[in-house]
Structures are given as structure tokens and as C-alpha cells.
Amino acid sequence: MNGDRPVFDWGWVFRNLDVIGERILQHLAFTGLAVGIGLVVSSLLAAAAIRWRALYGPITGLGGVLYTIPSLAMFVLLQPLVGIGFTNGLIALVTYTVLILTKNIYTGITGVPDEVREAADGMGYRPVRRFWEVELPLALPVIVAGLRIATVTVVGLVTVTAVLGLGGLGFFILDGFRRSVWFPTEIVVGAALSAVLAGLLDLGLLALQRILSPWRGAS
Amino acid sequence: MTELIGQVVAWLTDASHWVGRDGIPARTVEHLWLALAPTSAAVAVAVPPAVWLAHRRRFPFLANAVVNVGRAVPSFGILAASFVFLVPLGFDFRFWPPAVALFALALPPVFTNTYAAIAGVPRHLVEAARGMGLTERQVITRIELPVGMPVLLAGVEIALVQVVATVPLAAVIAGGGGFGQYIVRGFAQGVAGRVEAFAGAVLVAVLTLGVQGVFRSAERLVVPSGVRRMRRERPVGRAV
């Protein structure tokens, strides 16, 4: 480290608050988009698996393989199909949410006790209403638990998309190394804010779940 | 696409890519060493306190907190921080900076799963063991560890796979990084490096899935057959 520069340069942080704010928003938007699409895809997959139970094994098996492929490799493997850039990063991030979300939606819904389902039927609930008013609320804690893991995972992975020219806060991590002299402040800002963002979203989802299902604490 | 696959196969089977310090065997060794050393260290450091704390039922919230915090810290960020602080102190950038970061990444899943493994052993088994006159040490070694072994090993597996998957990111920052080298170098050359990057990505994916497969088979040898039948569903780790 060169002697005259402090280990952490607060001046840089204050001079760049606007850029940091932009990157935080980009990070949030990218995370939200990936988890949102992941939730839609996973809901469809889970619905298929609940209807045809034999599909659950193959879906989670394939999901597990895709989940294990490291993001850096995934970006490169996707390149011949979609090139390098936003679509590439988005597909990779969505892929990483699918295993967790599908598993938790499936276990949440299939975990609703049969007697509860039968009681709803006995009270005259039709399947659609039974799903929205009985099964989904009871499955919610498990689904949100999956959503929390998926969200926190994606927040961390967004930083890696910096190699695709995206990255949200990950931009700072990579940029800190692109300078002629490595710049720790930028790297620490990118990494720490990403961790804080993940923590806040995790707590936010937990709070949301407590509001939506007040009868039950977090699992 | 088919053309690219042909070129990648040609790259992977090219004899010149199988020799020397940049060859596939040398990079395999580098990649595995960079993954196994920090993971083993994390197991050695995290398992004993986790077993002891869980046996005594101390700090039940700690296990959860550790894994939540561990998940929130971005792998790429911790790796970068490790490089930027350790390299100026004179550590060889090929080993210590990534190794320290990977060690830190491996700790939470190992600690939390070990804690959950021991704390999750049915109480009646432990009570019965005590009733039969086993000492506390024997309760740990003969009951809690064997019965908790699948969950404990799942934690080690999560950590190991995560670390193998994170090693290539070291190549983005500086040298080393096992197969990540091929990806980063290929990437930097644009179209000209397409084949090398793709071959690197295939090698990274195969190695990660291979390590996971080998670990799962090895698990079968360590877990007693009676315990294997009690096994719950495999927890999901973190993608890198």
C-alpha cells in the first residue's frame, strides 16, 4: 500500500455518494428482477410437480446440477446462446433461484395437512379459493424462507456480474483492481454495501412474512 | 454452436494443453489444492467448538446467525478484500489471499451444519445412552457424532462445493484461480479467446460437479447404514 493514502478513504465515499446510490439502485433492481422472474418460473415448476409428483425428482435434480455450476462458468456457457451482457447475467441469476424456490414452494404446499384441506372442502371451498385462502397462507412461512435464501444468494451473485459489465455494487469491487494502484476503499464499499443490502432484504422479507402470517413465527 | 463445440473438444484434447505449468493437470492440482486446503482448515477449526456447543445446548441462536451472516457476505467481495489487504503485506497472491477468503467462506456452513447435526440428534437416544452409563465424551463420540454424521457431512459438502466454485473468481482479480485462468484469459481476448474461455468453463463445471459427486460417494462409506436410513432431505448450499 502506498504510505500517504489511508486504508479507508472516507473522502472518496463522500465525493461519490451519487454514484454509490445509483449502483445500489441498480443492484436492487437487478436482484428484484431476477428473484421476481425466478418466483414465476418456480411457481410453475412447483405447480407441475405438485400435480405430477413424478416430476419433482427430475426438476430438483436438474435444478441441483445447474445450481452447482459456478456463475463465472455459467456466464461463459451461456455466451453462445445469448452473448455477453444483461440477458446472460439475468438468465444465470434466475437459474440460481429456481432450485431453492421450487423446493420450498413444493414442500410448503404439500406440507399442508390433509385434514386442513378436507376441512376446507367440507366448508364448501372450491379448489381455487381453497388454494388462495387456505393452502397458500399456510405454506407462506416455508415459501418466504426460500425467498429469503434466494434473495440473499442473488444479491451476492449480482456482484459477480461485474465481469459482464453489470454488477451493481460489484462494479466497485472490480474497479478497485482496475486502477494502477489497487484501491481498497472502493472494494470495501462494494463488498460491505452488498452484504448490508443482503442483510436488510433478508430482514425485510422476514418482517413481511410476520405481517402476512402473524399466527406463526419464522421457521 | 456445433462449430464451437468442435473447437472446444479440439482444445481440450490438444496435447499441448496437457503439459507444463499452465496445462490442465497442473491447473487441476492448483484448483483442488486451493479448495481442499482452506476447506480442511475450516473443518478442523469449526467442528470441535460446534460439537461442544451443540452438545451443551449453548447459544442455540448462534448457529442460525452464523449461516445468515455468512450468506449475506458476497464471495466475490470477501475474495477481493482478502487480495487487496494481504497482497500488499507481501503474501504470495497465488495462494494466501484466496486461501484466507475461502477459509472464511467455508466456516459458516461447516459450523452451522455441525451444530444442527448434534443438536438434532433425538433426545431419547442421548438419554438412553446416559442411562446405559456412557460418559459425556462417549455420548458425543458413539451417539451424537455417528447419528449426526449425515447432516455434518452435508455441511462439509456445501462448504467444499462452494469453495471449488469460488476458486475461479480469484483469477478475475489476480493470478492463480485454477481453471479460472482459462476463462479469464479467454474472456480478455474477446472473440479470439472464445474457445479457451468455453473450455475453461466446461472444466470448472465438470470439476465442481465431480467434486460433489466424489464427496457424496465417499459419504456413504463414512455414514453407518442404520443412520443412512434416517436421513433427511439434503440442505441447499449457496451458489457462487
Coordinates of C-alpha atoms in Angstrom, one line a residue:
Chain A
M1 CA 0.0 0.0 0.0
N2 CA 1.4 3.4 -0.7
G3 CA 2.1 5.2 2.5
D4 CA 0.4 8.5 2.1
R5 CA -3.1 7.1 1.4
P6 CA -5.3 6.0 4.3
V7 CA -6.5 2.4 4.3
F8 CA -10.1 3.6 4.0
D9 CA -10.6 6.9 2.2
W10 CA -13.9 8.4 3.6
G11 CA -13.3 11.4 1.3
W12 CA -13.8 9.2 -1.8
V13 CA -17.0 7.9 -0.3
F14 CA -18.4 11.3 0.2
R15 CA -17.3 12.6 -3.2
N16 CA -19.0 9.6 -4.8
L17 CA -22.3 9.3 -2.9
D18 CA -24.4 9.8 -6.1
V19 CA -22.6 7.1 -8.0
I20 CA -22.8 4.8 -5.0
G21 CA -26.6 5.5 -4.8
E22 CA -27.0 4.7 -8.5
R23 CA -25.2 1.4 -8.0
I24 CA -27.3 0.5 -5.0
L25 CA -30.5 1.1 -7.1
Q26 CA -29.1 -1.0 -10.0
H27 CA -28.2 -3.8 -7.6
L28 CA -31.7 -3.7 -6.1
A29 CA -33.4 -3.6 -9.5
F30 CA -31.3 -6.5 -10.8
T31 CA -32.0 -8.6 -7.7
G32 CA -35.7 -7.8 -7.8
L33 CA -36.0 -8.7 -11.4
A34 CA -34.1 -12.0 -11.1
V35 CA -36.0 -13.1 -8.0
G36 CA -39.3 -12.0 -9.5
I37 CA -38.8 -14.0 -12.6
G38 CA -37.4 -16.8 -10.6
L39 CA -40.5 -16.8 -8.4
V40 CA -42.8 -17.0 -11.5
V41 CA -40.8 -19.8 -13.1
S42 CA -40.5 -21.7 -9.8
S43 CA -44.2 -21.4 -9.1
L44 CA -45.0 -23.0 -12.5
L45 CA -42.4 -25.8 -11.9
A46 CA -43.7 -26.4 -8.4
A47 CA -47.3 -26.4 -9.6
A48 CA -46.3 -29.0 -12.3
A49 CA -44.5 -31.1 -9.6
I50 CA -47.5 -31.0 -7.2
R51 CA -49.8 -32.1 -10.0
W52 CA -47.4 -34.8 -11.3
R53 CA -45.4 -35.9 -8.3
A54 CA -43.0 -37.9 -10.5
L55 CA -41.7 -34.6 -11.9
Y56 CA -40.3 -33.4 -8.6
G57 CA -37.2 -35.6 -8.6
P58 CA -36.1 -34.7 -12.2
I59 CA -36.9 -31.0 -11.6
T60 CA -34.8 -30.7 -8.4
G61 CA -32.1 -33.0 -9.8
L62 CA -31.6 -30.7 -12.9
G63 CA -32.0 -27.6 -10.7
G64 CA -29.3 -29.0 -8.4
V65 CA -26.9 -29.5 -11.3
L66 CA -27.5 -26.0 -12.6
Y67 CA -27.2 -24.6 -9.1
T68 CA -23.8 -26.2 -8.7
I69 CA -22.3 -24.7 -11.8
P70 CA -20.3 -21.6 -10.8
S71 CA -21.6 -18.3 -12.1
L72 CA -18.4 -17.4 -13.9
A73 CA -18.6 -20.7 -15.9
M74 CA -22.3 -20.2 -16.4
F75 CA -21.8 -16.8 -18.0
V76 CA -19.3 -18.3 -20.4
L77 CA -21.5 -21.3 -21.2
L78 CA -24.5 -19.0 -21.9
Q79 CA -22.4 -16.8 -24.2
P80 CA -23.0 -18.8 -27.5
L81 CA -26.8 -18.6 -26.8
V82 CA -27.3 -15.1 -25.7
G83 CA -24.0 -13.3 -25.9
I84 CA -22.4 -11.3 -23.1
G85 CA -24.4 -8.8 -21.1
F86 CA -27.7 -8.2 -19.4
T87 CA -29.7 -11.2 -20.7
N88 CA -26.8 -13.5 -19.9
G89 CA -26.5 -12.3 -16.3
L90 CA -30.2 -12.3 -15.8
I91 CA -30.6 -15.9 -17.0
A92 CA -27.8 -17.1 -14.7
L93 CA -29.2 -15.3 -11.7
V94 CA -32.8 -16.6 -12.3
T95 CA -31.3 -20.2 -12.7
Y96 CA -29.8 -19.9 -9.2
T97 CA -33.1 -19.1 -7.6
V98 CA -35.1 -21.9 -9.2
L99 CA -33.9 -24.8 -7.1
I100 CA -34.5 -23.1 -3.7
L101 CA -37.8 -21.6 -4.7
T102 CA -39.2 -24.7 -6.3
K103 CA -38.2 -26.8 -3.4
N104 CA -39.7 -24.5 -0.8
I105 CA -43.0 -23.8 -2.7
Y106 CA -43.4 -27.6 -3.2
T107 CA -42.7 -28.5 0.4
G108 CA -44.8 -25.6 1.6
I109 CA -47.9 -26.5 -0.3
T110 CA -47.6 -30.3 0.0
G111 CA -46.9 -29.9 3.7
V112 CA -50.4 -28.5 4.4
P113 CA -52.1 -31.2 6.5
D114 CA -54.7 -33.3 4.7
E115 CA -57.2 -32.7 7.4
V116 CA -57.0 -29.0 6.9
R117 CA -57.6 -29.4 3.2
E118 CA -60.5 -31.7 3.9
A119 CA -62.0 -29.3 6.4
A120 CA -61.8 -26.6 3.8
D121 CA -63.6 -28.9 1.3
G122 CA -66.2 -29.7 3.9
M123 CA -66.8 -26.0 4.4
G124 CA -67.6 -25.7 0.7
Y125 CA -64.3 -24.1 -0.5
R126 CA -63.7 -24.7 -4.2
P127 CA -60.1 -25.6 -5.2
V128 CA -59.1 -22.1 -6.4
R129 CA -60.4 -20.4 -3.3
R130 CA -59.0 -23.2 -1.1
F131 CA -55.6 -22.6 -2.6
W132 CA -55.6 -18.8 -2.1
E133 CA -57.3 -18.8 1.3
V134 CA -56.0 -21.9 3.0
E135 CA -53.1 -23.6 1.3
L136 CA -51.0 -20.6 0.3
P137 CA -51.3 -18.8 3.7
L138 CA -50.3 -22.0 5.5
A139 CA -47.4 -22.6 3.1
L140 CA -46.2 -18.9 3.3
P141 CA -43.6 -19.3 6.0
V142 CA -41.8 -22.0 4.1
I143 CA -42.1 -20.1 0.8
V144 CA -40.8 -16.9 2.3
A145 CA -37.9 -18.8 3.9
G146 CA -36.9 -19.9 0.4
L147 CA -37.4 -16.4 -0.9
R148 CA -35.1 -15.1 1.7
I149 CA -32.3 -17.6 0.8
A150 CA -32.8 -16.9 -2.9
T151 CA -32.7 -13.2 -2.5
V152 CA -29.6 -13.1 -0.3
T153 CA -27.9 -15.5 -2.7
V154 CA -28.8 -13.3 -5.7
V155 CA -27.6 -10.1 -4.0
G156 CA -24.2 -11.8 -3.6
L157 CA -24.1 -13.1 -7.2
V158 CA -25.0 -9.8 -8.7
T159 CA -21.5 -8.6 -7.7
V160 CA -20.0 -11.3 -9.9
T161 CA -21.9 -9.9 -12.9
A162 CA -19.4 -7.0 -12.8
V163 CA -17.3 -9.2 -15.2
L164 CA -20.2 -8.8 -17.7
G165 CA -20.1 -5.0 -17.4
L166 CA -23.1 -5.1 -15.0
G167 CA -22.6 -5.8 -11.3
G168 CA -24.4 -3.1 -9.3
L169 CA -22.1 -2.7 -6.3
G170 CA -19.9 -5.3 -7.7
F171 CA -18.7 -2.7 -10.1
F172 CA -16.7 -1.1 -7.3
I173 CA -15.1 -4.4 -6.3
L174 CA -13.8 -4.9 -9.8
D175 CA -13.0 -1.2 -10.4
G176 CA -10.8 -1.2 -7.3
F177 CA -8.4 -3.6 -9.0
R178 CA -8.5 -1.9 -12.4
R179 CA -6.6 1.2 -11.1
S180 CA -2.8 1.4 -11.4
V181 CA -2.6 1.1 -7.6
W182 CA -5.3 -1.1 -6.0
F183 CA -7.9 0.9 -4.2
P184 CA -9.1 -0.8 -1.0
T185 CA -11.8 1.8 -0.2
E186 CA -13.7 1.0 -3.4
I187 CA -13.5 -2.7 -2.8
V188 CA -14.6 -2.5 0.8
V189 CA -17.5 -0.2 -0.1
G190 CA -18.7 -2.6 -2.8
A191 CA -18.4 -5.7 -0.6
A192 CA -19.8 -4.2 2.6
L193 CA -22.7 -2.4 1.0
S194 CA -23.6 -5.7 -0.8
A195 CA -23.6 -7.5 2.5
V196 CA -25.7 -4.8 4.2
L197 CA -28.2 -4.9 1.3
A198 CA -28.5 -8.7 1.6
G199 CA -29.0 -8.4 5.3
L200 CA -31.6 -5.7 5.0
L201 CA -33.6 -7.5 2.3
D202 CA -33.4 -10.7 4.5
L203 CA -34.8 -8.8 7.5
G204 CA -37.4 -7.1 5.3
L205 CA -38.7 -10.4 3.9
L206 CA -38.8 -11.8 7.5
A207 CA -40.9 -8.8 8.6
L208 CA -43.2 -9.2 5.6
Q209 CA -43.7 -12.8 6.5
R210 CA -44.5 -12.0 10.1
I211 CA -47.1 -9.4 8.9
L212 CA -48.7 -11.8 6.4
S213 CA -48.8 -14.8 8.7
P214 CA -49.0 -13.4 12.2
W215 CA -50.1 -16.7 13.7
R216 CA -46.7 -18.2 13.1
G217 CA -43.1 -17.2 13.9
A218 CA -40.3 -17.7 11.4
S219 CA -39.1 -21.2 10.8
Chain B
M1 CA -22.7 -23.6 -31.8
T2 CA -21.7 -27.0 -33.2
E3 CA -18.6 -25.4 -34.6
L4 CA -17.7 -24.0 -31.2
I5 CA -18.3 -27.4 -29.5
G6 CA -15.9 -29.0 -32.0
Q7 CA -13.3 -26.3 -31.4
V8 CA -13.7 -26.8 -27.6
V9 CA -13.3 -30.5 -27.9
A10 CA -10.2 -29.9 -30.1
W11 CA -8.8 -27.5 -27.4
L12 CA -9.4 -30.0 -24.6
T13 CA -7.8 -32.8 -26.5
D14 CA -4.8 -30.8 -27.7
A15 CA -1.7 -32.4 -26.3
S16 CA 0.0 -29.0 -25.7
H17 CA -2.8 -28.2 -23.2
W18 CA -1.9 -31.1 -21.1
V19 CA 1.7 -30.2 -20.2
G20 CA 3.5 -27.5 -18.3
R21 CA 2.5 -25.1 -15.6
D22 CA -0.5 -23.8 -17.5
G23 CA -1.6 -27.3 -18.6
I24 CA -4.8 -29.0 -17.5
P25 CA -3.2 -31.4 -15.0
A26 CA -1.2 -28.6 -13.3
R27 CA -4.4 -26.3 -13.1
T28 CA -6.4 -29.3 -11.7
V29 CA -3.9 -29.7 -8.9
E30 CA -3.8 -25.9 -8.3
H31 CA -7.6 -25.7 -8.3
L32 CA -8.1 -28.7 -6.0
W33 CA -5.3 -27.7 -3.6
L34 CA -6.7 -24.2 -3.4
A35 CA -10.1 -25.7 -2.5
L36 CA -9.1 -28.6 -0.2
A37 CA -6.6 -26.8 2.0
P38 CA -9.0 -24.0 3.2
T39 CA -11.9 -26.4 3.5
S40 CA -9.9 -28.8 5.6
A41 CA -8.7 -26.0 7.8
A42 CA -12.3 -24.8 8.2
V43 CA -13.4 -28.3 9.2
A44 CA -10.6 -28.5 11.8
V45 CA -11.4 -25.1 13.2
A46 CA -15.2 -25.1 13.1
V47 CA -16.2 -28.7 14.0
P48 CA -14.8 -29.1 17.6
P49 CA -16.4 -25.9 19.0
A50 CA -19.7 -26.6 17.1
V51 CA -19.9 -30.1 18.5
W52 CA -19.1 -28.9 22.0
L53 CA -21.6 -26.0 22.0
A54 CA -24.4 -28.2 20.5
H55 CA -23.7 -31.0 23.0
R56 CA -24.1 -28.5 25.8
R57 CA -27.0 -26.8 24.0
R58 CA -25.3 -23.5 24.3
F59 CA -26.1 -20.4 22.1
P60 CA -28.8 -22.1 20.0
F61 CA -29.3 -18.9 18.0
L62 CA -25.6 -18.7 17.1
A63 CA -25.8 -21.4 14.5
N64 CA -28.6 -19.6 12.6
A65 CA -26.9 -16.2 12.9
V66 CA -23.6 -17.6 11.6
V67 CA -25.1 -19.0 8.4
N68 CA -27.3 -15.9 7.8
V69 CA -24.3 -13.6 8.1
G70 CA -22.1 -16.0 6.0
R71 CA -24.7 -16.0 3.3
A72 CA -25.0 -12.2 3.2
V73 CA -21.3 -11.6 2.7
P74 CA -20.6 -11.8 -1.1
S75 CA -18.0 -14.4 -2.1
F76 CA -16.6 -12.1 -4.7
G77 CA -16.3 -9.3 -2.1
I78 CA -14.6 -11.3 0.6
L79 CA -12.2 -12.7 -2.0
A80 CA -11.4 -9.2 -3.3
A81 CA -11.0 -7.8 0.2
S82 CA -8.6 -10.6 1.0
F83 CA -6.4 -9.8 -2.0
V84 CA -6.4 -6.1 -1.5
F85 CA -5.3 -6.3 2.1
L86 CA -3.0 -9.4 2.0
V87 CA -1.0 -8.9 -1.2
P88 CA 0.5 -5.5 0.0
L89 CA 1.6 -7.3 3.1
G90 CA 3.8 -9.5 1.0
F91 CA 1.8 -12.7 0.8
D92 CA 2.1 -14.7 -2.5
F93 CA -1.0 -13.7 -4.4
R94 CA -1.4 -17.2 -5.8
F95 CA -2.1 -18.9 -2.5
W96 CA -2.7 -16.9 0.7
P97 CA -5.2 -14.2 -0.3
P98 CA -7.6 -16.7 -1.9
A99 CA -7.0 -19.3 0.7
V100 CA -7.8 -17.0 3.6
A101 CA -11.0 -15.8 1.9
L102 CA -12.1 -19.4 1.0
F103 CA -11.4 -20.5 4.6
A104 CA -13.7 -17.7 5.8
L105 CA -16.4 -18.7 3.3
A106 CA -16.2 -22.4 4.4
L107 CA -16.6 -21.7 8.1
P108 CA -20.3 -20.8 8.3
P109 CA -21.8 -23.9 6.6
V110 CA -19.5 -26.3 8.4
F111 CA -20.2 -24.7 11.8
T112 CA -23.9 -24.4 11.4
N113 CA -24.5 -27.9 10.0
T114 CA -22.3 -29.4 12.7
Y115 CA -24.3 -27.6 15.3
A116 CA -27.6 -28.6 13.7
A117 CA -26.3 -32.2 13.3
I118 CA -25.5 -32.6 17.0
A119 CA -28.5 -30.6 18.3
G120 CA -30.8 -32.6 16.0
V121 CA -29.9 -36.0 17.5
P122 CA -33.2 -37.3 19.1
R123 CA -33.1 -36.6 22.8
H124 CA -34.2 -40.1 23.7
L125 CA -31.1 -41.6 22.1
V126 CA -28.9 -39.4 24.2
E127 CA -30.9 -40.1 27.4
A128 CA -30.8 -43.8 26.7
A129 CA -27.0 -43.6 26.2
R130 CA -26.6 -41.8 29.5
G131 CA -28.9 -44.3 31.2
M132 CA -26.7 -47.1 30.0
G133 CA -23.8 -45.3 31.7
L134 CA -21.9 -43.7 28.8
T135 CA -19.8 -40.8 29.8
E136 CA -20.4 -37.4 28.1
R137 CA -17.4 -38.0 25.9
Q138 CA -18.8 -41.4 24.8
V139 CA -22.2 -39.8 24.2
I140 CA -20.5 -37.5 21.8
T141 CA -18.3 -40.0 20.0
R142 CA -20.6 -43.0 20.0
I143 CA -24.1 -41.5 19.7
E144 CA -24.1 -37.8 18.6
L145 CA -21.4 -37.9 16.0
P146 CA -22.5 -41.0 14.2
V147 CA -26.1 -40.1 14.2
G148 CA -25.4 -36.5 13.2
M149 CA -22.9 -37.5 10.6
P150 CA -25.1 -37.1 7.5
V151 CA -26.0 -33.5 8.4
L152 CA -22.4 -32.7 9.5
L153 CA -21.1 -34.1 6.2
A154 CA -23.8 -32.2 4.2
G155 CA -22.2 -29.0 5.7
V156 CA -18.8 -30.0 4.7
E157 CA -20.1 -30.8 1.2
I158 CA -21.8 -27.4 0.9
A159 CA -18.6 -25.7 2.0
L160 CA -16.3 -27.7 -0.3
V161 CA -18.5 -27.3 -3.4
Q162 CA -18.9 -23.6 -2.6
V163 CA -15.1 -23.2 -2.3
V164 CA -14.4 -25.2 -5.5
A165 CA -16.9 -22.9 -7.3
T166 CA -15.3 -19.8 -5.8
V167 CA -11.7 -20.6 -6.7
P168 CA -12.1 -19.4 -10.4
L169 CA -13.2 -15.9 -9.1
A170 CA -9.6 -15.5 -7.8
A171 CA -8.5 -15.5 -11.4
V172 CA -10.7 -12.4 -12.1
I173 CA -8.8 -10.5 -9.5
A174 CA -5.2 -11.7 -9.9
G175 CA -3.3 -14.8 -10.9
G176 CA -4.0 -18.4 -9.7
G177 CA -7.6 -19.5 -9.6
G178 CA -7.1 -22.9 -11.2
F179 CA -9.3 -23.4 -14.3
G180 CA -10.5 -19.8 -13.8
Q181 CA -7.3 -18.8 -15.5
Y182 CA -8.5 -20.2 -18.9
I183 CA -11.9 -18.4 -18.5
V184 CA -10.4 -15.0 -17.6
R185 CA -7.7 -15.2 -20.2
G186 CA -10.1 -16.3 -22.9
F187 CA -12.6 -13.6 -21.9
A188 CA -9.9 -10.9 -22.1
Q189 CA -9.2 -11.8 -25.7
G190 CA -12.8 -11.4 -26.9
V191 CA -13.7 -13.5 -29.9
A192 CA -10.2 -14.9 -30.3
G193 CA -10.4 -16.3 -26.7
R194 CA -13.9 -17.8 -27.1
V195 CA -12.7 -21.4 -27.3
E196 CA -10.3 -21.2 -24.4
A197 CA -12.9 -19.4 -22.2
F198 CA -15.5 -22.0 -23.1
A199 CA -13.1 -24.9 -22.4
G200 CA -12.3 -23.3 -19.0
A201 CA -16.0 -23.0 -18.2
V202 CA -16.6 -26.7 -19.1
L203 CA -13.6 -27.7 -16.9
V204 CA -14.9 -25.6 -14.0
A205 CA -18.4 -27.0 -14.2
V206 CA -17.1 -30.6 -14.6
L207 CA -14.7 -30.2 -11.7
T208 CA -17.3 -28.7 -9.4
L209 CA -19.9 -31.4 -10.2
G210 CA -17.2 -34.1 -10.0
V211 CA -16.0 -33.0 -6.5
Q212 CA -19.6 -33.0 -5.4
G213 CA -20.2 -36.5 -6.8
V214 CA -17.0 -37.9 -5.3
F215 CA -17.8 -36.4 -1.9
R216 CA -21.3 -37.9 -2.0
S217 CA -20.0 -41.3 -2.8
A218 CA -17.4 -41.0 0.0
E219 CA -20.1 -40.0 2.4
R220 CA -21.7 -43.4 2.0
L221 CA -18.5 -45.0 3.3
V222 CA -18.5 -42.9 6.5
V223 CA -22.1 -42.9 7.4
P224 CA -23.3 -46.1 9.2
S225 CA -26.0 -47.9 7.2
G226 CA -28.5 -47.6 10.1
V227 CA -28.1 -43.9 10.2
R228 CA -28.3 -43.5 6.4
R229 CA -31.9 -44.8 6.5
M230 CA -32.8 -42.0 9.0
R231 CA -31.5 -39.4 6.6
R232 CA -33.5 -36.2 5.9
E233 CA -33.5 -34.2 2.7
R234 CA -30.2 -32.6 1.6
P235 CA -30.0 -28.9 2.5
V236 CA -29.2 -26.5 -0.3
G237 CA -26.0 -24.5 0.0
R238 CA -25.1 -21.3 -1.7
A239 CA -24.5 -20.7 -5.4
V240 CA -21.3 -18.9 -6.3

